[in-house]
Coordinates of C-alpha atoms and ligand atoms in Angstrom, one line a residue:
X1 CA 215.0 174.9 21.4
X2 CA 216.9 174.4 18.8
X3 CA 217.9 177.7 16.6
X4 CA 216.4 178.5 13.2
X5 CA 218.7 178.0 10.3
X6 CA 221.1 181.3 9.9
X7 CA 220.3 183.6 7.8
X8 CA 223.2 184.8 4.5
X9 CA 225.4 187.2 7.2
X10 CA 225.0 184.7 10.1
X11 CA 226.1 181.9 8.1
X12 CA 229.0 183.8 7.0
X13 CA 230.1 185.0 10.6
X14 CA 230.1 180.6 11.3
X15 CA 231.6 180.1 8.1
X16 CA 234.6 182.4 8.7
X17 CA 235.1 181.6 12.6
X18 CA 234.9 178.1 11.4
X19 CA 237.9 178.7 8.7
X20 CA 240.1 181.4 10.4
X21 CA 242.5 181.9 13.3
X22 CA 243.6 183.6 15.7
X23 CA 246.2 186.1 13.5
X24 CA 244.9 185.6 10.9
X25 CA 244.9 188.4 7.7
X26 CA 241.6 189.2 7.0
X27 CA 239.4 192.0 4.0
X28 CA 236.4 193.1 4.5
X29 CA 235.7 194.0 1.0
X30 CA 232.5 196.6 2.2
X31 CA 232.9 198.1 5.4
X32 CA 229.6 199.6 5.4
X33 CA 228.6 200.6 9.0
X34 CA 231.4 198.2 10.5
X35 CA 229.9 195.8 11.3
X36 CA 231.4 193.2 9.7
X37 CA 234.8 195.0 10.3
X38 CA 234.3 194.8 14.0
X39 CA 233.8 190.9 14.3
X40 CA 236.9 190.1 11.8
X41 CA 239.1 192.5 14.2
X42 CA 237.4 190.3 17.3
X43 CA 238.1 187.2 15.1
X44 CA 241.2 187.6 14.2
X45 CA 242.5 188.5 17.7
X46 CA 245.6 191.3 18.6
X47 CA 248.2 189.5 16.4
X48 CA 245.7 189.5 13.3
X49 CA 245.0 192.3 10.7
X50 CA 242.1 193.4 9.0
X51 CA 241.8 195.7 5.9
X52 CA 238.3 197.5 5.3
X53 CA 237.4 199.1 1.8
X54 CA 234.1 201.7 1.4
X55 CA 234.2 204.2 -1.4
X56 CA 231.8 206.2 0.7
X57 CA 233.4 208.4 4.2
X58 CA 230.4 208.2 5.6
X59 CA 231.2 204.3 6.2
X60 CA 234.8 205.1 6.9
X61 CA 234.2 207.6 9.5
X62 CA 231.3 205.7 11.3
X63 CA 233.6 202.2 11.8
X64 CA 236.5 204.3 12.6
X65 CA 234.4 205.4 15.7
X66 CA 233.5 201.7 15.9
X67 CA 236.2 200.5 16.2
X68 CA 238.1 203.5 18.4
X69 CA 234.9 202.3 20.7
X70 CA 235.8 198.7 21.1
X71 CA 239.4 199.2 21.2
X72 CA 239.7 197.4 17.9
X73 CA 241.7 200.2 15.7
X74 CA 244.8 199.1 15.6
X75 CA 244.6 196.1 13.9
X76 CA 242.3 197.5 11.5
X77 CA 243.6 199.1 8.6
X78 CA 240.5 201.3 6.9
X79 CA 241.1 202.3 2.6
X80 CA 238.8 204.5 1.0
X81 CA 239.0 203.4 -2.0
X82 CA 236.3 200.2 -4.4
X83 CA 237.3 196.6 -3.8
X84 CA 238.1 196.2 -7.1
X85 CA 241.7 198.2 -6.3
X86 CA 242.8 196.1 -3.7
X87 CA 245.4 194.4 -4.9
X88 CA 247.3 197.5 -5.2
X89 CA 246.9 198.6 -1.3
X90 CA 247.4 195.0 -0.2
X91 CA 250.4 192.5 -1.4
X92 CA 250.1 190.3 2.1
X93 CA 248.7 187.0 1.5
X94 CA 245.3 186.5 3.0
X95 CA 244.0 183.8 4.8
X96 CA 239.9 185.4 4.6
X97 CA 238.0 187.6 2.8
X98 CA 234.5 189.1 3.2
X99 CA 232.3 190.3 0.7
X100 CA 228.4 192.0 2.0
X101 CA 227.0 193.8 -1.2
X102 CA 224.9 196.2 -1.7
X103 CA 224.4 200.1 -0.6
X104 CA 224.8 201.0 3.1
X105 CA 221.8 200.7 4.6
X106 CA 220.0 204.3 5.5
X107 CA 222.4 206.0 3.4
X108 CA 221.7 206.6 -0.5
X109 CA 220.6 203.4 -2.3
X110 CA 222.3 204.4 -5.6
X111 CA 225.9 204.0 -4.3
X112 CA 225.6 199.9 -4.5
X113 CA 227.9 197.4 -5.7
X114 CA 228.0 196.9 -8.8
X115 CA 228.7 194.1 -10.9
X116 CA 231.4 195.0 -12.5
X117 CA 233.2 196.3 -10.2
X118 CA 232.2 193.1 -8.0
X119 CA 233.7 190.7 -10.2
X120 CA 237.2 192.4 -10.4
X121 CA 237.0 192.6 -7.4
X122 CA 236.3 188.8 -6.1
X123 CA 239.2 188.3 -8.8
X124 CA 241.9 190.5 -7.0
X125 CA 240.6 188.6 -3.8
X126 CA 241.0 185.3 -5.0
X127 CA 244.4 185.9 -6.1
X128 CA 245.4 187.2 -2.8
X129 CA 243.8 184.3 -0.9
X130 CA 246.0 181.5 0.6
X131 CA 245.2 178.1 0.0
X132 CA 243.0 176.4 2.1
X133 CA 241.8 180.5 2.9
X134 CA 237.8 181.5 2.1
X135 CA 235.9 184.5 0.7
X136 CA 232.2 184.8 1.2
X137 CA 230.0 186.8 -0.6
X138 CA 227.0 187.8 0.6
X139 CA 224.5 188.9 -1.7
X140 CA 221.1 190.9 -2.1
X141 CA 219.0 190.0 -4.9
X142 CA 215.8 192.1 -4.0
X143 CA 217.3 194.6 -6.0
X144 CA 218.3 195.2 -9.4
X145 CA 222.6 195.3 -9.1
X146 CA 222.3 192.6 -6.7
X147 CA 220.5 190.6 -9.5
X148 CA 223.4 191.3 -11.5
X149 CA 225.6 190.6 -9.3
X150 CA 224.4 187.1 -7.9
X151 CA 224.0 185.8 -11.4
X152 CA 227.4 186.9 -12.5
X153 CA 229.0 185.4 -9.1
X154 CA 227.7 182.4 -9.7
X155 CA 227.8 182.0 -13.6
X156 CA 232.1 183.1 -12.5
X157 CA 231.9 180.5 -9.5
X158 CA 230.7 178.0 -11.4
X159 CA 233.2 178.4 -13.8
X160 CA 236.0 177.4 -10.6
X161 CA 237.9 175.3 -11.6
X162 CA 237.1 171.7 -8.8
X163 CA 241.0 171.4 -8.4
X164 CA 241.3 174.4 -6.8
X165 CA 238.1 175.7 -5.2
X166 CA 235.3 174.4 -3.5
X167 CA 232.3 176.7 -4.0
X168 CA 229.4 176.2 -1.9
X169 CA 225.5 179.0 -2.9
X170 CA 223.8 178.9 0.1
X171 CA 220.1 180.3 -0.5
X172 CA 216.5 179.5 1.1
X173 CA 214.9 178.3 -1.9
X174 CA 211.2 178.5 -0.6
X175 CA 210.3 182.3 1.1
X176 CA 208.1 184.8 0.0
X177 CA 211.0 187.2 -0.1
X178 CA 214.2 187.3 -1.4
X179 CA 216.4 186.6 1.8
X180 CA 220.3 187.2 1.3
X181 CA 222.1 184.5 0.0
X182 CA 225.9 183.7 0.7
X183 CA 228.7 182.4 -1.7
X184 CA 231.7 180.3 -0.3
X185 CA 234.8 179.9 -1.9
X186 CA 237.2 177.7 -0.5
X187 CA 241.0 177.9 -2.2
X188 CA 242.0 174.2 -1.8
X189 CA 245.1 173.8 0.4
Ligands
SAM201 C1 225.7 196.7 2.4 S1 226.8 197.4 3.0 C2 228.1 197.1 3.7 C3 227.4 196.6 5.6 C4 228.9 196.6 6.4 N1 229.5 195.4 5.9 C5 228.6 196.3 7.2 O1 229.1 195.1 8.2 O2 227.8 196.8 7.8 C6 227.2 197.7 1.9 C7 228.7 198.9 1.5 O3 229.8 198.1 0.2 C8 229.9 200.4 0.0 N2 230.3 199.9 -1.4 C9 229.6 200.0 -2.7 N3 230.6 199.6 -4.2 C10 231.5 199.7 -3.3 C11 233.3 199.8 -3.9 N4 233.5 199.9 -5.2 N5 234.2 199.0 -2.8 C12 234.7 198.8 -1.1 N6 232.6 199.3 -1.4 C13 232.0 199.5 -1.7 C14 229.7 200.5 0.2 O4 229.1 202.2 0.3 C15 228.3 200.6 1.0 O5 228.4 200.5 2.5

């Protein structure tokens, strides 16, 4: 049987797999439990580099252990700093950026990404993105901060010049619950 339509996180991975090549420089803007970081580290291969940001030490430590276990730590730099400051930590040109917004599952829900810092980080990330590079943002609209992020991000992304960026909004529109959505911003080459 053919598979179901992809949920947003799975979709974000499939877009990045399609768009990035081995040796790519990528950012995981929200490390969390490290599932996305591990995925990105595998995707870019031994010649690639991943920078991972999170404000919580729990996220950084969990992810460090996970990457050490899968022998991927060498290609990843974990930074315990808000992603809105990424421009101060990365001078390299970046091929791909992933945001998986919201709070760390199983931890304090109050420690969540916020509309102001997310917008700052997205703008800083786009400045670092190479032509042909791609940013994917997974947004959870089931909580207040996520709803605000979705509104602000959509407004911002819709305003991006189509000559410079292609923007795609991926969301299910007939569900009872509010499944996560994805925003893809591709810098045209
Ligand atoms: C949904 S989780 C990320 C899930 C993760 N990518 C994974 O694979 O498990 C969101 C993460 O964003 C982090 N976060 C919140 N504000 C942040 C900020 N300003 N900069 C970087 N990370 C932030 C939270 O601490 C949390 O770990």
